Short mmCIF file of C-alpha atoms in Angstrom, two decimals:
data_model
loop_
_atom_site.label_atom_id
_atom_site.label_comp_id
_atom_site.label_asym_id
_atom_site.label_seq_id
_atom_site.Cartn_x
_atom_site.Cartn_y
_atom_site.Cartn_z
CA MET A 151 -114.81 198.18 -2.75
CA PHE A 152 -112.03 198.58 -5.32
CA ARG A 153 -111.34 194.84 -5.31
CA LYS A 154 -114.98 194.10 -6.13
CA ALA A 155 -115.03 196.83 -8.77
CA HIS A 156 -111.77 195.43 -10.18
CA LEU A 157 -113.36 192.01 -10.66
CA HIS A 158 -116.53 193.47 -12.16
CA PHE A 159 -114.60 195.63 -14.62
CA THR A 160 -112.38 192.68 -15.53
CA LEU A 161 -115.39 190.53 -16.41
CA LEU A 162 -117.08 193.40 -18.24
CA CYS A 163 -113.96 194.22 -20.24
CA ALA A 164 -113.24 190.60 -21.16
CA SER A 165 -116.76 189.22 -21.68
CA THR A 166 -117.54 191.16 -24.85
CA THR A 167 -114.25 190.25 -26.52
CA ILE A 168 -114.55 186.61 -25.42
CA ALA A 169 -118.09 186.42 -26.85
CA ILE A 170 -116.86 187.84 -30.17
CA ILE A 171 -113.93 185.38 -30.29
CA ILE A 172 -116.21 182.41 -29.59
CA LEU A 173 -118.75 183.56 -32.18
CA VAL A 174 -116.05 184.07 -34.83
CA SER A 175 -114.55 180.65 -33.98
CA LEU A 176 -117.93 178.93 -34.38
CA LEU A 177 -118.58 180.66 -37.69
CA TYR A 178 -115.11 179.76 -38.94
CA LEU A 179 -115.54 176.13 -37.86
CA ARG A 180 -118.89 175.93 -39.61
CA VAL A 181 -117.48 177.31 -42.87
CA SER A 182 -114.28 175.27 -42.59
CA GLU A 183 -116.08 172.00 -41.91
CA LYS A 184 -118.47 172.65 -44.78
CA ASN A 185 -115.52 173.33 -47.11
CA LEU A 186 -113.69 170.21 -45.94
CA SER A 187 -116.76 168.07 -46.60
CA GLU A 188 -117.38 169.65 -50.02
CA ASN A 189 -113.72 169.32 -51.04
CA GLN A 190 -113.63 165.67 -50.06
CA PHE A 191 -116.91 165.02 -51.87
CA ARG A 192 -115.55 166.69 -55.03
CA SER A 193 -112.40 164.59 -54.73
CA PHE A 194 -114.59 161.50 -54.38
CA GLN A 195 -116.56 162.51 -57.48
CA ASN A 196 -113.33 162.98 -59.44
CA ASP A 197 -112.14 159.52 -58.39
CA ILE A 198 -115.47 157.99 -59.43
CA GLY A 199 -115.23 159.75 -62.78
CA THR A 200 -111.78 158.22 -63.30
CA ILE A 201 -113.02 154.76 -62.25
CA ALA A 202 -116.06 155.05 -64.54
CA SER A 203 -113.78 155.98 -67.45
CA SER A 204 -111.64 152.93 -66.71
CA LEU A 205 -114.73 150.69 -66.69
CA GLU A 206 -115.61 151.89 -70.18
CA ASN A 207 -112.26 150.59 -71.46
CA ILE A 208 -112.41 147.09 -69.97
CA SER A 209 -114.54 144.25 -71.26
CA SER A 210 -115.16 142.54 -67.94
CA LEU A 211 -114.68 143.16 -64.24
CA SER A 212 -111.79 141.24 -62.71
CA ILE A 213 -111.22 140.59 -59.07
CA GLN A 214 -107.66 141.93 -59.34
CA TRP A 215 -108.89 145.21 -60.78
CA LEU A 216 -111.49 145.60 -58.05
CA GLU A 217 -108.93 144.77 -55.33
CA ARG A 218 -106.54 147.37 -56.70
CA ILE A 219 -109.21 150.09 -56.80
CA GLU A 220 -110.30 149.21 -53.26
CA ALA A 221 -106.75 149.21 -51.91
CA GLN A 222 -105.64 152.41 -53.61
CA ASN A 223 -108.60 154.51 -52.50
CA GLY A 224 -109.66 152.78 -49.31
CA TYR A 225 -113.13 152.14 -50.71
CA ILE A 226 -115.62 149.41 -49.86
CA ILE A 227 -116.83 147.90 -53.17
CA TYR A 228 -119.90 145.78 -53.83
CA VAL A 229 -120.84 144.42 -57.26
CA ILE A 230 -124.37 143.37 -58.26
CA ASP A 231 -124.96 141.67 -61.58
CA ASN A 232 -128.60 141.73 -62.70
CA GLY A 233 -129.73 141.95 -59.08
CA THR A 234 -127.45 139.10 -57.95
CA PRO A 235 -124.43 139.77 -55.68
CA PHE A 236 -121.18 139.27 -57.54
CA LEU A 237 -118.71 136.59 -56.44
CA TYR A 238 -116.34 139.37 -55.44
CA ASN A 239 -118.67 140.31 -52.58
CA SER A 240 -118.35 136.95 -50.91
CA LEU A 241 -114.60 136.83 -51.47
CA ARG A 242 -113.81 140.29 -50.07
CA HIS A 243 -116.71 140.81 -47.66
CA ASP A 244 -118.26 138.18 -45.49
CA ILE A 245 -121.94 138.34 -46.27
CA ASP A 246 -122.90 138.74 -42.65
CA SER A 247 -125.70 140.84 -41.27
CA SER A 248 -123.62 144.05 -40.94
CA SER A 249 -122.17 143.81 -44.45
CA GLN A 250 -125.57 143.04 -45.92
CA SER A 251 -127.08 145.91 -43.95
CA LEU A 252 -124.50 148.35 -45.27
CA LEU A 253 -125.18 147.23 -48.85
CA THR A 254 -128.92 147.46 -48.32
CA GLU A 255 -128.66 150.89 -46.70
CA SER A 256 -126.58 152.23 -49.56
CA LEU A 257 -129.07 150.93 -52.14
CA ASN A 258 -131.99 152.31 -50.18
CA ALA A 259 -130.31 155.72 -49.99
CA TYR A 260 -129.63 155.55 -53.74
CA TYR A 261 -133.20 154.72 -54.64
CA GLN A 262 -134.53 157.43 -52.33
CA GLU A 263 -132.11 159.85 -54.01
CA THR A 264 -133.00 158.99 -57.61
CA LEU A 265 -136.54 157.54 -57.59
CA SER A 266 -139.90 158.64 -56.25
CA PRO A 267 -142.46 156.33 -54.66
CA ALA A 268 -145.52 155.85 -56.89
CA ALA A 269 -148.18 153.30 -57.83
CA PRO A 270 -147.49 151.14 -60.92
CA LYS A 271 -149.02 152.56 -64.07
CA SER A 272 -148.41 149.70 -66.50
CA GLU A 273 -146.92 146.26 -66.82
CA ASP A 274 -143.77 147.83 -68.30
CA GLN A 275 -142.47 148.84 -64.89
CA LEU A 276 -140.05 147.22 -62.46
CA SER A 277 -140.62 147.34 -58.73
CA TYR A 278 -137.95 148.07 -56.09
CA THR A 279 -138.79 147.33 -52.49
CA VAL A 280 -136.77 149.71 -50.32
CA LEU A 281 -136.21 149.31 -46.58
CA MET A 282 -136.84 152.70 -44.96
CA ASP A 283 -134.99 154.11 -41.95
CA ASN A 284 -138.02 153.56 -39.71
CA GLY A 285 -138.02 149.85 -40.47
CA SER A 286 -140.90 149.85 -42.97
CA TYR A 287 -140.77 148.88 -46.64
CA GLU A 288 -141.83 151.04 -49.57
CA ASP A 289 -142.17 150.20 -53.25
CA TYR A 290 -140.40 152.26 -55.91
CA TYR A 291 -141.10 151.88 -59.62
CA ILE A 292 -139.22 152.63 -62.82
CA THR A 293 -140.32 151.89 -66.36
CA ILE A 294 -138.53 149.14 -68.26
CA THR A 295 -138.12 151.32 -71.33
CA THR A 296 -136.35 153.92 -69.25
CA LEU A 297 -134.22 151.30 -67.52
CA TYR A 298 -132.91 149.79 -70.72
CA ALA A 299 -133.06 152.76 -73.05
CA TYR A 300 -129.55 153.83 -72.14
CA TYR A 301 -126.61 151.59 -73.00
CA GLY A 302 -123.35 152.51 -71.35
CA ILE A 303 -122.09 153.70 -67.97
CA ARG A 304 -123.56 156.28 -65.65
CA HIS A 305 -122.93 157.01 -62.02
CA ASN A 306 -124.50 158.98 -59.21
CA GLU A 307 -122.78 160.18 -56.01
CA PHE A 308 -124.51 160.94 -52.74
CA GLN A 309 -123.97 160.90 -49.00
CA PHE A 310 -125.80 158.76 -46.46
CA HIS A 311 -125.58 157.67 -42.86
CA SER A 312 -125.50 154.00 -41.92
CA PRO A 313 -127.40 153.13 -38.74
CA SER A 314 -125.81 149.70 -38.63
CA THR A 315 -122.20 150.97 -38.51
CA GLY A 316 -122.90 154.40 -37.03
CA ASN A 317 -120.73 156.06 -39.71
CA SER A 318 -121.46 158.34 -42.63
CA TYR A 319 -120.33 157.50 -46.17
CA PHE A 320 -119.86 159.03 -49.57
CA ALA A 321 -121.41 156.54 -51.95
CA SER A 322 -121.48 156.09 -55.70
CA ILE A 323 -123.41 153.56 -57.71
CA ILE A 324 -122.03 152.99 -61.21
CA ASP A 325 -124.62 151.49 -63.53
CA ILE A 326 -123.19 149.48 -66.45
CA GLU A 327 -126.18 148.78 -68.68
CA GLY A 328 -126.48 146.65 -71.74
CA GLU A 329 -129.34 145.29 -73.86
CA GLN A 330 -130.51 142.73 -71.33
CA ALA A 331 -127.91 143.04 -68.54
CA ARG A 332 -127.28 145.51 -65.78
CA THR A 333 -124.25 145.57 -63.51
CA GLN A 334 -124.04 147.87 -60.52
CA VAL A 335 -120.75 148.73 -58.82
CA ILE A 336 -121.33 150.25 -55.38
CA LEU A 337 -118.36 152.17 -53.97
CA LEU A 338 -118.45 153.44 -50.38
CA ASN A 339 -115.99 155.88 -48.87
CA SER A 340 -116.16 156.07 -45.07
CA LEU A 341 -116.16 159.59 -43.59
CA GLU A 342 -114.60 158.42 -40.36
CA THR A 343 -111.27 160.04 -41.30
CA LEU A 344 -113.07 163.30 -42.10
CA SER A 345 -114.92 163.11 -38.79
CA VAL A 346 -111.64 162.60 -36.94
CA GLN A 347 -110.12 165.54 -38.82
CA ILE A 348 -113.09 167.75 -37.92
CA LEU A 349 -112.91 166.59 -34.29
CA HIS A 350 -109.19 167.43 -34.10
CA GLN A 351 -109.87 170.84 -35.62
CA ARG A 352 -112.58 171.51 -33.05
CA LEU A 353 -110.29 170.46 -30.22
CA ARG A 354 -107.54 172.75 -31.55
CA PHE A 355 -109.95 175.67 -31.70
CA LEU A 356 -111.24 174.84 -28.23
CA PHE A 357 -107.68 174.88 -26.90
CA ILE A 358 -106.89 178.14 -28.72
CA ASP A 359 -110.11 179.74 -27.45
CA LEU A 360 -109.35 178.65 -23.88
CA LEU A 361 -105.88 180.19 -24.16
CA ALA A 362 -107.41 183.36 -25.62
CA VAL A 363 -109.96 183.53 -22.80
CA ALA A 364 -107.23 183.07 -20.18
CA ALA A 365 -105.06 185.70 -21.87
CA LEU A 366 -107.96 188.15 -22.15
CA LEU A 367 -108.91 187.66 -18.51
CA ALA A 368 -105.31 188.21 -17.43
CA PHE A 369 -104.95 191.27 -19.67
CA SER A 370 -108.31 192.68 -18.55
CA PHE A 371 -107.39 192.14 -14.90
CA PHE A 372 -104.06 193.90 -15.43
CA PHE A 373 -105.52 196.68 -17.62
CA THR A 374 -108.46 197.47 -15.32
CA GLY A 375 -106.05 197.40 -12.39
CA ILE A 376 -104.02 200.13 -14.09
CA LEU A 377 -107.20 202.13 -14.76
CA LEU A 378 -108.44 201.81 -11.19
CA LYS A 379 -105.09 202.50 -9.56
CA PRO A 380 -105.28 206.31 -10.02
CA LEU A 381 -108.85 206.29 -8.70
CA GLN A 382 -107.82 204.26 -5.68
CA LYS A 383 -104.84 206.49 -5.11
CA ASN A 384 -107.02 209.57 -5.49
CA GLN A 385 -109.55 208.22 -3.00
CA GLU A 386 -106.81 207.46 -0.48
CA ALA A 387 -105.41 210.97 -0.99
CA GLN A 388 -108.87 212.45 -0.50
CA MET A 389 -109.35 210.52 2.72
CA GLN A 390 -105.98 211.77 3.98
CA PHE A 391 -106.83 215.29 2.89
CA PHE A 392 -110.24 215.27 4.55
CA ALA A 393 -108.68 213.93 7.73
CA ALA A 394 -106.09 216.73 7.69
CA ALA A 395 -108.72 219.36 6.83
CA SER A 396 -110.95 218.13 9.64
CA HIS A 397 -108.04 218.38 12.04
CA GLU A 398 -107.22 221.88 10.85
CA LEU A 399 -110.85 222.96 11.27
CA ARG A 400 -111.14 221.35 14.67
CA THR A 401 -108.12 223.18 16.08
CA PRO A 402 -109.32 226.79 15.55
CA LEU A 403 -112.86 225.78 16.43
CA SER A 404 -111.69 224.34 19.75
CA VAL A 405 -109.71 227.52 20.46
CA MET A 406 -112.75 229.68 19.64
CA LEU A 407 -115.07 227.63 21.86
CA ALA A 408 -112.59 227.71 24.73
CA SER A 409 -112.13 231.47 24.36
CA ALA A 410 -115.92 231.96 24.27
CA GLU A 411 -116.31 230.01 27.51
CA CYS A 412 -113.54 232.02 29.17
CA CYS A 413 -115.22 235.28 28.17
CA GLU A 414 -118.11 234.52 30.52
CA LYS A 415 -115.85 234.71 33.60
CA ALA A 416 -113.21 237.17 32.37
CA ASP A 417 -113.09 240.90 32.98
CA VAL A 418 -113.26 243.47 30.22
CA GLU A 419 -109.52 243.51 29.42
CA GLU A 420 -109.32 239.73 29.31
CA GLN A 421 -112.43 239.56 27.15
CA LYS A 422 -110.73 241.81 24.57
CA SER A 423 -107.83 239.36 24.42
CA PHE A 424 -110.19 236.43 23.98
CA PHE A 425 -112.13 238.30 21.30
CA ARG A 426 -108.90 238.92 19.41
CA THR A 427 -108.13 235.18 19.64
CA ILE A 428 -111.62 234.29 18.39
CA HIS A 429 -111.25 236.77 15.54
CA ARG A 430 -107.82 235.42 14.55
CA GLU A 431 -108.94 231.79 14.60
CA GLY A 432 -112.13 232.71 12.73
CA ARG A 433 -110.02 234.26 9.97
CA ARG A 434 -107.96 231.07 9.82
CA MET A 435 -111.11 228.99 9.42
CA ASN A 436 -112.42 231.37 6.78
CA SER A 437 -109.13 231.11 4.85
CA LEU A 438 -109.24 227.31 4.96
CA LEU A 439 -112.86 227.17 3.85
CA SER A 440 -112.12 229.58 0.98
CA ASP A 441 -109.30 227.32 -0.19
CA LEU A 442 -111.56 224.27 0.01
CA LEU A 443 -114.26 225.99 -2.01
CA THR A 444 -111.73 227.11 -4.62
CA LEU A 445 -110.52 223.54 -5.10
CA ALA A 446 -114.08 222.23 -5.17
CA HIS A 447 -115.09 224.73 -7.86
CA SER A 448 -111.99 223.96 -9.93
CA GLY A 449 -113.37 220.50 -10.65
CA THR A 450 -116.67 221.89 -11.93
CA ASN A 451 -117.90 224.54 -14.33
CA CYS A 452 -118.22 226.96 -11.40
CA PHE A 453 -114.50 227.78 -11.53
CA LEU A 454 -114.75 230.92 -13.65
CA ILE A 455 -111.82 232.57 -15.37
CA GLU A 456 -112.63 236.02 -16.69
CA LYS A 457 -109.87 236.86 -19.12
CA ALA A 458 -109.00 240.38 -20.12
CA PRO A 459 -105.81 242.09 -21.34
CA ALA A 460 -103.60 242.79 -18.31
CA GLN A 461 -100.08 244.08 -17.67
CA LEU A 462 -98.23 241.34 -15.82
CA ASP A 463 -95.47 243.75 -14.79
CA THR A 464 -98.07 245.79 -12.90
CA LEU A 465 -99.36 242.65 -11.18
CA CYS A 466 -95.83 241.68 -10.18
CA LEU A 467 -95.15 245.19 -8.88
CA ASN A 468 -98.34 245.12 -6.79
CA ALA A 469 -97.41 241.73 -5.32
CA TYR A 470 -93.90 243.01 -4.51
CA GLU A 471 -95.29 246.04 -2.68
CA ALA A 472 -97.78 243.87 -0.76
CA PHE A 473 -95.08 241.49 0.55
CA GLU A 474 -92.15 243.90 0.88
CA SER A 475 -93.07 245.06 4.39
CA LEU A 476 -93.75 241.49 5.54
CA CYS A 477 -90.34 240.36 4.28
CA ARG A 478 -88.64 243.31 5.96
CA SER A 479 -90.33 242.44 9.28
CA LYS A 480 -88.97 238.88 9.01
CA GLN A 481 -85.51 240.11 8.00
CA LEU A 482 -85.84 238.75 4.47
CA THR A 483 -84.63 240.42 1.28
CA LEU A 484 -87.27 240.67 -1.46
CA SER A 485 -86.19 241.78 -4.95
CA LEU A 486 -88.13 242.43 -8.16
CA THR A 487 -86.87 242.15 -11.74
CA LEU A 488 -89.00 243.39 -14.65
CA PRO A 489 -88.27 243.59 -18.40
CA GLU A 490 -86.54 246.75 -19.58
CA ASP A 491 -89.10 247.16 -22.37
CA VAL A 492 -92.77 247.24 -21.55
CA PRO A 493 -94.07 243.70 -22.31
CA PRO A 494 -97.30 243.20 -24.28
CA ARG A 495 -100.51 242.64 -22.45
CA CYS A 496 -101.39 239.13 -21.34
CA LEU A 497 -104.92 237.79 -21.83
CA CYS A 498 -105.64 236.46 -18.35
CA ASP A 499 -107.73 236.85 -15.21
CA ALA A 500 -105.74 239.47 -13.32
CA ASP A 501 -107.27 238.61 -9.93
CA ARG A 502 -106.48 234.91 -10.32
CA ILE A 503 -102.89 235.57 -11.44
CA SER A 504 -102.46 237.90 -8.46
CA GLN A 505 -103.69 235.02 -6.29
CA VAL A 506 -101.00 232.75 -7.78
CA LEU A 507 -98.32 235.38 -7.05
CA SER A 508 -99.58 235.69 -3.47
CA ILE A 509 -99.49 231.93 -2.97
CA LEU A 510 -95.94 231.58 -4.29
CA LEU A 511 -94.61 234.59 -2.33
CA HIS A 512 -96.43 233.55 0.83
CA ASN A 513 -94.89 230.07 0.64
CA ALA A 514 -91.46 231.58 0.01
CA VAL A 515 -91.80 233.91 3.03
CA SER A 516 -93.07 231.07 5.24
CA TYR A 517 -90.30 228.59 4.46
CA THR A 518 -87.30 230.91 4.12
CA PRO A 519 -85.32 231.48 7.35
CA GLU A 520 -84.21 234.88 8.57
CA GLY A 521 -81.51 236.47 6.44
CA GLY A 522 -82.71 234.63 3.36
CA GLU A 523 -83.44 236.08 -0.07
CA ILE A 524 -86.57 235.98 -2.20
CA SER A 525 -86.74 237.22 -5.78
CA LEU A 526 -89.67 237.81 -8.11
CA SER A 527 -89.01 238.26 -11.83
CA LEU A 528 -90.99 238.59 -15.05
CA GLU A 529 -89.70 237.76 -18.52
CA TYR A 530 -91.32 237.83 -21.93
CA ARG A 531 -89.85 235.24 -24.29
CA LYS A 532 -90.49 235.50 -27.98
CA SER A 533 -87.53 233.62 -29.46
CA ALA A 534 -85.50 230.50 -28.75
CA SER A 535 -82.46 232.60 -27.84
CA HIS A 536 -83.94 233.37 -24.43
CA HIS A 537 -83.47 230.35 -22.27
CA ILE A 538 -84.03 229.50 -18.63
CA PRO A 539 -81.19 227.15 -17.63
CA PHE A 540 -83.27 224.87 -15.42
CA ARG A 541 -86.25 224.32 -17.80
CA ARG A 542 -87.22 224.94 -21.39
CA PHE A 543 -90.69 226.36 -22.10
CA ASP A 544 -92.49 227.09 -25.35
CA ASN A 545 -91.65 230.31 -27.15
CA ASP A 546 -93.81 233.46 -27.03
CA ARG A 547 -94.73 233.08 -23.40
CA PHE A 548 -94.56 235.05 -20.18
CA LEU A 549 -92.37 233.59 -17.45
CA ILE A 550 -92.96 234.47 -13.81
CA VAL A 551 -90.17 233.17 -11.57
CA VAL A 552 -90.17 233.09 -7.75
CA LYS A 553 -86.87 232.07 -6.12
CA ASP A 554 -86.13 231.58 -2.46
CA THR A 555 -83.24 230.34 -0.34
CA GLY A 556 -85.44 228.37 2.03
CA HIS A 557 -85.61 224.72 3.01
CA GLY A 558 -86.22 223.47 -0.54
CA ILE A 559 -88.42 220.62 -1.67
CA SER A 560 -87.27 217.01 -1.90
CA ASP A 561 -87.27 215.21 -5.23
CA ALA A 562 -90.05 212.91 -4.00
CA ASP A 563 -92.27 215.87 -3.07
CA LYS A 564 -91.58 217.68 -6.36
CA LYS A 565 -93.56 215.04 -8.22
CA GLN A 566 -96.64 215.49 -6.03
CA VAL A 567 -96.39 218.98 -4.59
CA PHE A 568 -99.08 220.26 -7.00
CA ASP A 569 -101.44 217.33 -6.44
CA ARG A 570 -104.82 218.46 -5.23
CA PHE A 571 -104.90 216.29 -2.15
CA TYR A 572 -101.20 215.94 -1.49
CA ARG A 573 -99.95 217.00 1.89
CA ALA A 574 -96.24 216.83 2.68
CA GLU A 575 -96.25 216.91 6.47
CA LYS A 576 -92.83 218.42 6.93
CA SER A 577 -93.37 221.33 4.57
CA ARG A 578 -96.95 221.96 5.65
CA SER A 579 -96.44 222.10 9.39
CA THR A 580 -96.33 225.86 9.54
CA LYS A 581 -99.36 227.30 11.23
CA GLY A 582 -101.69 228.95 8.74
CA HIS A 583 -100.69 226.62 5.90
CA PHE A 584 -103.03 223.78 4.99
CA GLY A 585 -101.26 222.31 1.99
CA LEU A 586 -103.76 223.76 -0.48
CA GLY A 587 -101.99 226.83 -1.90
CA LEU A 588 -99.92 225.13 -4.59
CA SER A 589 -102.91 223.00 -5.62
CA ILE A 590 -104.93 226.19 -6.12
CA ALA A 591 -102.05 227.79 -8.04
CA TRP A 592 -101.83 224.77 -10.32
CA GLU A 593 -105.59 224.88 -11.01
CA ILE A 594 -105.47 228.59 -11.87
CA VAL A 595 -102.46 228.26 -14.18
CA ASN A 596 -103.96 225.18 -15.84
CA ALA A 597 -107.22 227.08 -16.44
CA HIS A 598 -105.12 229.67 -18.31
CA HIS A 599 -103.59 226.89 -20.46
CA GLY A 600 -100.25 227.56 -18.82
CA ARG A 601 -97.78 225.48 -16.84
CA ILE A 602 -96.21 225.65 -13.44
CA ALA A 603 -93.06 223.83 -12.38
CA VAL A 604 -90.64 223.68 -9.48
CA GLU A 605 -86.87 223.18 -9.52
CA ASP A 606 -84.01 223.38 -7.07
CA ASN A 607 -82.29 226.71 -6.60
CA PRO A 608 -78.52 226.28 -7.11
CA ALA A 609 -78.06 228.65 -4.14
CA GLY A 610 -80.38 226.51 -2.03
CA GLY A 611 -84.14 226.59 -1.78
CA SER A 612 -86.70 226.35 -4.57
CA VAL A 613 -87.55 228.01 -7.87
CA PHE A 614 -91.17 228.16 -9.04
CA VAL A 615 -91.76 229.01 -12.69
CA VAL A 616 -95.14 229.95 -14.12
CA SER A 617 -95.48 229.95 -17.91
CA LEU A 618 -98.48 231.79 -19.39
CA PRO A 619 -99.42 232.19 -23.06
#
């Protein structure tokens, strides 16, 4: 179950971030590619402006000048003089079908960019027959007065796609117009380099995104594993706890059922003995069920703490008197130490704090051998000068300390002894103990915004310290 949940949480955790990364990458690529194309087009326009300025300062076009411009900028140049291809075209470009198609396509794109199809209105109009992309021809018209009204150089830049070569081009047609002559210089700049640059950028982003996806999946798998580990550990602890609780409930129940069966055949005296056994085991079951309910309520809003001002020294004295006879019967020494001055009242639930004292003293009595010593002490700390050598607590707090000279608690068990479902088998083997007391004590102290800790007693055994505000 946890493995399946781990995979589901991994995909859920990573999918949203991966989608955002991919979306941001696509948006960035779109903006970046648009900027690259616009920057290159502006650069092309600047070059054409420089070339047009140079044409204004020369009297005639020379093949050497055209070759130099073509070589320096990597352009494809065609020259048309009064509608007739210039000699340079045949020298530099074989007038084959592909070259002628590229020239025709560039002119068609130019006329579609600058002219509008219309019917002739007068005899003072020239007709341009333009080959369309769908293979049809369409007539474009421009008036003669407009064509020859401007004497000088003008140019127009645009972008088009050539079906014959399969490439896109930046194109510029420079019109050099005179009184009765018109020369057109067609310059084409292939966008193949830009396309390769854009392709490489896309591949880089694809590689980066794949690495990011792999890293996110690995991180999500690791992160969700950390999140689920306490839940898995808690479930395993619960299963162990329920198994132990079931065993503890089964034992007294079996004894009670066996005693009830024996009562049917026993005489009066024997029945009294069996009734006492049933009563004793019933009390054990009742104690276990009470502990289970206390822990169950601690995880909900049903675990009520009714705080009221209480004298902790009185609570400690009552606990001492309750356990003093029990300790004496087990040949244990129980001592009580209270502050010389009457401490202030503590805002707490007196019944719950008494329950904590009972749990700690009962554990101390259960795990301390004959001849051992148990001490209960109360201290009110209101300055940093008062210091417990084995642990520092916040100032202005009550400290309740229970020491014993019993078996002690191992360092491994100290870390988990207050866990709700922890059960240390060696220290919980005593009959009547179910491994729930310290969990209940921790819940009560935590509900009071206090702390409870355990340390080793230098004289042997354990020291439990409860700190209450």
